[in-house]
PDB file of C-alpha atoms in Angstrom:
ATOM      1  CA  UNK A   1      87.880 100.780  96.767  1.00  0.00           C
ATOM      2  CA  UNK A   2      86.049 101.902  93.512  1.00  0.00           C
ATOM      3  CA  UNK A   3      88.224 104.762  93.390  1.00  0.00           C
ATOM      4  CA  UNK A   4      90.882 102.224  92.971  1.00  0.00           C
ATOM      5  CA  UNK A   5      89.491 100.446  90.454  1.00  0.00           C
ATOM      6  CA  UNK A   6      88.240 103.175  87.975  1.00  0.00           C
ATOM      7  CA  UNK A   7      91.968 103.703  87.420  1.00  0.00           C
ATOM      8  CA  UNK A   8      92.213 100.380  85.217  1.00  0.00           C
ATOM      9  CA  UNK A   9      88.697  99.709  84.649  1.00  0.00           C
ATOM     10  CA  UNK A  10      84.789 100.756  84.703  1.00  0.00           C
ATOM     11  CA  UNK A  11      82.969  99.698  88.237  1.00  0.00           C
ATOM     12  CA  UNK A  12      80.346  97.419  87.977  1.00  0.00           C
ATOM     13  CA  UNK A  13      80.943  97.936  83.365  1.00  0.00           C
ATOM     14  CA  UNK A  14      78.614 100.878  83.999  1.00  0.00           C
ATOM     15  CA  UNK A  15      78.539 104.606  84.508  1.00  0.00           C
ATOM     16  CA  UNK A  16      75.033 106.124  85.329  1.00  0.00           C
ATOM     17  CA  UNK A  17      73.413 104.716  82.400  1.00  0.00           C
ATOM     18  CA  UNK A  18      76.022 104.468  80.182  1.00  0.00           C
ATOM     19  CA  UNK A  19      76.763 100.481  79.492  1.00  0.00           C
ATOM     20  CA  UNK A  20      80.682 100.698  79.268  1.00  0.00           C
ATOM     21  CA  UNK A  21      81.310  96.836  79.272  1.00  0.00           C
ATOM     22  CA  UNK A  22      83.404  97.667  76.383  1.00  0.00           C
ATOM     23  CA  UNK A  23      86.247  99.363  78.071  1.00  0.00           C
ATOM     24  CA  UNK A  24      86.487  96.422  80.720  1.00  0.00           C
ATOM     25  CA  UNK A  25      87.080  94.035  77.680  1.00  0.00           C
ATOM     26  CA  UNK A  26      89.760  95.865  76.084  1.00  0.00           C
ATOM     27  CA  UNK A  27      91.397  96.098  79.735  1.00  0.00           C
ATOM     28  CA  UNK A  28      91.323  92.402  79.744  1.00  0.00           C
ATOM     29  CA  UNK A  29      92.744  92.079  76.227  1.00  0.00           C
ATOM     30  CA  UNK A  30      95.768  94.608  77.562  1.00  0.00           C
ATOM     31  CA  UNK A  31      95.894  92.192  80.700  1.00  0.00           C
ATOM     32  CA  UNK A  32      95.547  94.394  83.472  1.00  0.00           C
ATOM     33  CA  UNK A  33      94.761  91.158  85.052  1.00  0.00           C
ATOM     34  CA  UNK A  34      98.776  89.948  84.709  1.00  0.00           C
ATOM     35  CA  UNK A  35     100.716  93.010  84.888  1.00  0.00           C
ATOM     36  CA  UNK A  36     101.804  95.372  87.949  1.00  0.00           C
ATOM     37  CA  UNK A  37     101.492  99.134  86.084  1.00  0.00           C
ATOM     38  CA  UNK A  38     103.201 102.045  87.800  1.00  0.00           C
ATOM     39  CA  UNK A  39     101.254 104.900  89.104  1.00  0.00           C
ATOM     40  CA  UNK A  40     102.979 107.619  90.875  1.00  0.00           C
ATOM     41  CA  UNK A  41     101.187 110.632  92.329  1.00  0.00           C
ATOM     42  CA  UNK A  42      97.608 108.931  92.681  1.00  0.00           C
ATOM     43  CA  UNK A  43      99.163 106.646  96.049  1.00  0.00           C
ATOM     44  CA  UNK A  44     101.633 108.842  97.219  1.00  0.00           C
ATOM     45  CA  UNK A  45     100.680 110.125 101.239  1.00  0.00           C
ATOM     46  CA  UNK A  46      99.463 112.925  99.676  1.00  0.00           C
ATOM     47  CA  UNK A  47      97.172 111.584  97.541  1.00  0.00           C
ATOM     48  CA  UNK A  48      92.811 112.006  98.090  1.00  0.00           C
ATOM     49  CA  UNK A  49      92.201 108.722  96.477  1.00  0.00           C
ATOM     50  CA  UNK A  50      89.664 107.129  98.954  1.00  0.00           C
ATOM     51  CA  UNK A  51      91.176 103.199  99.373  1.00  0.00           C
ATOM     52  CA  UNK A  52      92.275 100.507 102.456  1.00  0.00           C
ATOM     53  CA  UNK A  53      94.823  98.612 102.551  1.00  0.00           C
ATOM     54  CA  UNK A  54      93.445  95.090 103.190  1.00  0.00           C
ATOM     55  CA  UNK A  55      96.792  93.918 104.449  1.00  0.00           C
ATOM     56  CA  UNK A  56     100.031  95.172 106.086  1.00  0.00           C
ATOM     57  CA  UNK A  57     103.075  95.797 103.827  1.00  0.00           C
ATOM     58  CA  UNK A  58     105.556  93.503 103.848  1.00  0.00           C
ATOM     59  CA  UNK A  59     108.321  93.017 101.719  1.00  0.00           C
ATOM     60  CA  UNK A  60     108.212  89.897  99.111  1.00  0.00           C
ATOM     61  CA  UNK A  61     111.587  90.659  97.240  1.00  0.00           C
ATOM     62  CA  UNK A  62     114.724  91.518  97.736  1.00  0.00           C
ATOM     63  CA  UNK A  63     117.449  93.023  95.188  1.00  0.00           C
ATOM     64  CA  UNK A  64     120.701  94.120  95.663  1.00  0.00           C
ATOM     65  CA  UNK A  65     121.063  96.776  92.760  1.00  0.00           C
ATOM     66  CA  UNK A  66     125.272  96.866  93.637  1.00  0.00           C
ATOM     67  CA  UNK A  67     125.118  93.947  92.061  1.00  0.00           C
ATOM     68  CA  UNK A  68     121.945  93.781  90.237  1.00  0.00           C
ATOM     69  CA  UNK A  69     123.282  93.146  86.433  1.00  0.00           C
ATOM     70  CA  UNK A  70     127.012  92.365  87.561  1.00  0.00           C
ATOM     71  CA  UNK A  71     126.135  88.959  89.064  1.00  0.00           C
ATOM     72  CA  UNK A  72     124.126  86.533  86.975  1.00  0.00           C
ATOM     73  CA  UNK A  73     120.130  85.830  88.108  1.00  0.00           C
ATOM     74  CA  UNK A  74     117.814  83.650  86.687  1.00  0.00           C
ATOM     75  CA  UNK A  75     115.945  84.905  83.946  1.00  0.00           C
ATOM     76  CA  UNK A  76     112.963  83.813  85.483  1.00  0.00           C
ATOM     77  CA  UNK A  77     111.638  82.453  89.193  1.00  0.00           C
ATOM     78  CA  UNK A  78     108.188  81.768  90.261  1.00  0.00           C
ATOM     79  CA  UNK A  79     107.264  81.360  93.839  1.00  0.00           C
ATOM     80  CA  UNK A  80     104.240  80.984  95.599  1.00  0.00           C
ATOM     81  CA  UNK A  81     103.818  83.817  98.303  1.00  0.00           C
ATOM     82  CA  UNK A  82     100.824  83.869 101.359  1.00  0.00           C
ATOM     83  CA  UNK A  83      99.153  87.287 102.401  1.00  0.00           C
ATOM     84  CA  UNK A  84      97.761  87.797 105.718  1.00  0.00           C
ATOM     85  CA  UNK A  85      94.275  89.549 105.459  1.00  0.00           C
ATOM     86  CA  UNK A  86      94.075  91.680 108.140  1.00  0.00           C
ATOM     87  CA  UNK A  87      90.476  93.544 107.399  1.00  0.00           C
ATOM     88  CA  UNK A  88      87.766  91.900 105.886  1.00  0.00           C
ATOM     89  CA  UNK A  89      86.522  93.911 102.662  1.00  0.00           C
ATOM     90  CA  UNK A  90      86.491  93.401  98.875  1.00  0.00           C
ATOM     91  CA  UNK A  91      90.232  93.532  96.846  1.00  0.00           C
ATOM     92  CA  UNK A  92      90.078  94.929  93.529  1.00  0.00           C
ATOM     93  CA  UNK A  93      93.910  95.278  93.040  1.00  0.00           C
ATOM     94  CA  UNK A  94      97.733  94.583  94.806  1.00  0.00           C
ATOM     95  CA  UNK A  95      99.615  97.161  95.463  1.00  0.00           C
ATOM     96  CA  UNK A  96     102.812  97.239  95.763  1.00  0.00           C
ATOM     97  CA  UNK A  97     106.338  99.601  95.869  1.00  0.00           C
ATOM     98  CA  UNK A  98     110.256  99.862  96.201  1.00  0.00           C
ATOM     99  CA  UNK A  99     111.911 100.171  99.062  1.00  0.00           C
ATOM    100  CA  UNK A 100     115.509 101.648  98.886  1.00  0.00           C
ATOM    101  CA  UNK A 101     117.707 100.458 102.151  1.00  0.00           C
ATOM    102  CA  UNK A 102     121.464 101.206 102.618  1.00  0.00           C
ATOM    103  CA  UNK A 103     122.170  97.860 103.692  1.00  0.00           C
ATOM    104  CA  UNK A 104     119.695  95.027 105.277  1.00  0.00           C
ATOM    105  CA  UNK A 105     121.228  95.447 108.233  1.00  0.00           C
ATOM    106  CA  UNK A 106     119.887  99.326 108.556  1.00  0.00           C
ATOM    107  CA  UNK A 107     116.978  98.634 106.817  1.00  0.00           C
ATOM    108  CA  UNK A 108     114.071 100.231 109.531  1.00  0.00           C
ATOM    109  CA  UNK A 109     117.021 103.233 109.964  1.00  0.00           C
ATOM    110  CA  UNK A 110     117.994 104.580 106.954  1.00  0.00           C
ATOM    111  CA  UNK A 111     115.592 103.730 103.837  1.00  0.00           C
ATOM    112  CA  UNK A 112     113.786 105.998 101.222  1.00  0.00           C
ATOM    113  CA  UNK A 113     110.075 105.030 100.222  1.00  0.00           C
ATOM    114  CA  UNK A 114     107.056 106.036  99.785  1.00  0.00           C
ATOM    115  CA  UNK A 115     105.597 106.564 102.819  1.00  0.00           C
ATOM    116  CA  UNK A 116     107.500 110.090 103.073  1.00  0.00           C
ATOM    117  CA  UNK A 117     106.048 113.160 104.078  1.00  0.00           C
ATOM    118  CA  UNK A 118     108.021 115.156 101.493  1.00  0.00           C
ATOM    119  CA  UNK A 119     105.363 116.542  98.551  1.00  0.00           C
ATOM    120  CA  UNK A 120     107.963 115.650  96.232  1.00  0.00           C
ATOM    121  CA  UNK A 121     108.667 111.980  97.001  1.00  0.00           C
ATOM    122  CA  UNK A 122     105.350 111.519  97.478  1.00  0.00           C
ATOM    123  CA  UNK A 123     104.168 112.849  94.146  1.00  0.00           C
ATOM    124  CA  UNK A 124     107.314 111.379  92.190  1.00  0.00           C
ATOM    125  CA  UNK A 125     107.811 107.399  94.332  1.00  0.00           C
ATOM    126  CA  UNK A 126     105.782 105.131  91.994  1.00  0.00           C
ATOM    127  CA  UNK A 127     103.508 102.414  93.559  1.00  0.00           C
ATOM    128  CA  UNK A 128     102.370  99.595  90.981  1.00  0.00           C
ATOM    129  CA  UNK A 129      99.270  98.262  90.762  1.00  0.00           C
ATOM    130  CA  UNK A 130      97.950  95.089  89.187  1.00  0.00           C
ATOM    131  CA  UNK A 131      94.106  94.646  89.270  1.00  0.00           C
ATOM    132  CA  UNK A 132      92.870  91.384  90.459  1.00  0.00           C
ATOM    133  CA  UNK A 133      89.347  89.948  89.874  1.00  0.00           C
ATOM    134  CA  UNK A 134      86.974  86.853  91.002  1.00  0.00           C
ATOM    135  CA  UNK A 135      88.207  83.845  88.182  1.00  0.00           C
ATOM    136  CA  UNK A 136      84.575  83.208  86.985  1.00  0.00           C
ATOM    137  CA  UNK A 137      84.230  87.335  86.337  1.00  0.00           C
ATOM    138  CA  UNK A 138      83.082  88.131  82.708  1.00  0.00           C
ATOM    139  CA  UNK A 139      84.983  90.332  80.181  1.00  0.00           C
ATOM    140  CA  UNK A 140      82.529  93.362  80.619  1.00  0.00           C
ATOM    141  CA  UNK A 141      82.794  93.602  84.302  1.00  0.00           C
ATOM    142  CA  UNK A 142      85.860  93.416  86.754  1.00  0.00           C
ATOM    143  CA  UNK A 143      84.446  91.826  89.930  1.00  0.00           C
ATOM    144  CA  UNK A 144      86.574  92.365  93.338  1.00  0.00           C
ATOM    145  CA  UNK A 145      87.327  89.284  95.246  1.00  0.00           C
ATOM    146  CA  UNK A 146      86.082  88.857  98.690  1.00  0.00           C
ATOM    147  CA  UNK A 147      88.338  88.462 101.690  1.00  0.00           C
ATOM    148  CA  UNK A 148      87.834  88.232 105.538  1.00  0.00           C
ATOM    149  CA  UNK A 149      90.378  89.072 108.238  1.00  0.00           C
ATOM    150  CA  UNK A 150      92.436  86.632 109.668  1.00  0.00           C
ATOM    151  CA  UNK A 151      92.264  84.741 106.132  1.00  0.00           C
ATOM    152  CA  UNK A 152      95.404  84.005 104.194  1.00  0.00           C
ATOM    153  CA  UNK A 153      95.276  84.678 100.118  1.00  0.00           C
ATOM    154  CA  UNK A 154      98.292  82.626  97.950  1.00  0.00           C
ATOM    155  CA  UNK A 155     100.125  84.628  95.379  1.00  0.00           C
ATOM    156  CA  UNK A 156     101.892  83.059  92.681  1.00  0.00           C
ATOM    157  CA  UNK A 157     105.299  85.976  92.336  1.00  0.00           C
ATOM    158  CA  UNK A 158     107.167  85.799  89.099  1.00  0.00           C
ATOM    159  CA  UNK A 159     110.107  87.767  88.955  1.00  0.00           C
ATOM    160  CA  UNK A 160     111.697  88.263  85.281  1.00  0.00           C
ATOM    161  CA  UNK A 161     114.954  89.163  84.853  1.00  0.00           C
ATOM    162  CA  UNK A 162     117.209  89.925  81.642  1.00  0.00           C
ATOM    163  CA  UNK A 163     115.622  89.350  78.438  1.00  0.00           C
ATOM    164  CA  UNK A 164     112.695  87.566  80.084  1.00  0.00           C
ATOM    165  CA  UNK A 165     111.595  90.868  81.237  1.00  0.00           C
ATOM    166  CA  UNK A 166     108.376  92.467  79.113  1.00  0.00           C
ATOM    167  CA  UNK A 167     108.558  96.100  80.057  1.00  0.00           C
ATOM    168  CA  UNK A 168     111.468  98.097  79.868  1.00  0.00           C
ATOM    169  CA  UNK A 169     111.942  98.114  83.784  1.00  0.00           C
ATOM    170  CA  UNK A 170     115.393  98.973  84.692  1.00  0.00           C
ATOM    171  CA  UNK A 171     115.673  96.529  87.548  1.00  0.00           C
ATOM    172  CA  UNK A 172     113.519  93.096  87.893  1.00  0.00           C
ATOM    173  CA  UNK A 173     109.888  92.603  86.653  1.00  0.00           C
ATOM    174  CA  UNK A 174     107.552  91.425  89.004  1.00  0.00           C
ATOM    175  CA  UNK A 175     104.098  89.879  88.207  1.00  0.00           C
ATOM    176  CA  UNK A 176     101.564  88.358  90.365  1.00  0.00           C
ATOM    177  CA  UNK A 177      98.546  86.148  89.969  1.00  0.00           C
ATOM    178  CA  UNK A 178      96.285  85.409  92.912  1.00  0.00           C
ATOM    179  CA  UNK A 179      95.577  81.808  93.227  1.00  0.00           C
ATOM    180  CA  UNK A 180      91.613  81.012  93.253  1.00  0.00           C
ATOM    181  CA  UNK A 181      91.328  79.769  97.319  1.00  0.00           C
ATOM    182  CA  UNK A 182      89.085  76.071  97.321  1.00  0.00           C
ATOM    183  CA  UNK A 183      85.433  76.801  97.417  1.00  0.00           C
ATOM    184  CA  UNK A 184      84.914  77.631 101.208  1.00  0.00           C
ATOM    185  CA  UNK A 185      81.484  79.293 101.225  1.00  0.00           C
ATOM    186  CA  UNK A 186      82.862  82.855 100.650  1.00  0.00           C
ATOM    187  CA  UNK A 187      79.705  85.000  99.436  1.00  0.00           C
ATOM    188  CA  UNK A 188      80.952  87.403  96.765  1.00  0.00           C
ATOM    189  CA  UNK A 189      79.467  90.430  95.872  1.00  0.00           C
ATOM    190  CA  UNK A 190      78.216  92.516  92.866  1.00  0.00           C
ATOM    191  CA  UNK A 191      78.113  95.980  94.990  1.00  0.00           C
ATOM    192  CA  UNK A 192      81.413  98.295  94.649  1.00  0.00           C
ATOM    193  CA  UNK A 193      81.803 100.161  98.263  1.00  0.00           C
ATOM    194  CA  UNK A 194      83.864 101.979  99.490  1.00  0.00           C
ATOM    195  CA  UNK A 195      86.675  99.715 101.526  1.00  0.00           C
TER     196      UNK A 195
END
């Protein structure tokens, strides 16, 4: 949704007739492309931001934070990961959170997220969120990529543990890049609605 993506960079590089290409460049010199950044109260179930959810949430890693630190883990994995589309629309962004479980065993029973209905978990849970864009868009203007339902997108996941890590996450550092799909006739699109 363009809600979605004003919160890391300028729709379309404009607003009313204000050319803002500017602030779209100096997103892509921070790399908002390569980074998941945490948000908390803007994607809680509380929250007005207008958006859809182009896929189902799954889980794509799993730590054990008993142990996390205690026993050894590469400082460094990359894996390539496949998301189901499930409605057709434009992505500007993956979104993505922790999920807290008392054991895998009891993970559906007893698990803290946040998709609670408590204000407070919902305003405090963070979601992270790491833009994504077409590969031939320009500096000035963050396009959204085009998907269809029933389509499958491949993710390159890096996970970055120890002094690999560049944030000062407490537990592992996840990145993702979305690998360009072969040409397949895919129209994309310069318009920003709604999803």
């Amino acid at each position: 949704s363009t809600d979605l993506a004003s919160m890391f960079s300028v729709p379309n590089g404009r607003w009313e007739y204000l050319d803002l290409t500017v602030w779209n460049e100096e997103a892509h010199r921070h790399n908002v492309l390569n980074k998941m950044v945490p948000y908390t109260k803007w994607l809680g179930s509380h929250s007005t931001l207008a958006r859809k959810s182009l896929s189902t949430r799954r889980c794509v890693y799993d730590v054990d934070l008993s142990t996390y630190s205690v026993v050894p883990l590469p400082e460094e994995t990359s894996t390539t990961i496949s998301i189901p589309i499930s409605a057709s629309g434009r992505a500007h962004a993956l979104v993505g959170s922790w999920v807290a479980f008392e054991s895998l065993e009891q993970r559906e029973s007893l698990k803290l997220d946040s998709q609670s209905d408590y204000l407070g978990r919902s305003l405090t849970w963070p979601h992270y969120v790491q833009a994504v864009a077409l590969p031939s868009t320009d500096l000035g203007v963050l396009r959204p990529i085009e998907v269809r339902a029933g389509q499958e997108v491949q993710v390159q996941l890096v996970v970055r543990n120890g002094n690999m890590k560049r944030t000062g996450a407490a537990g592992p550092e996840l990145s993702f890049s979305v690998i360009p799909p072969p040409t397949d006739g895919l129209e994309t699109s310069n318009k920003q609605d709604e999803l």
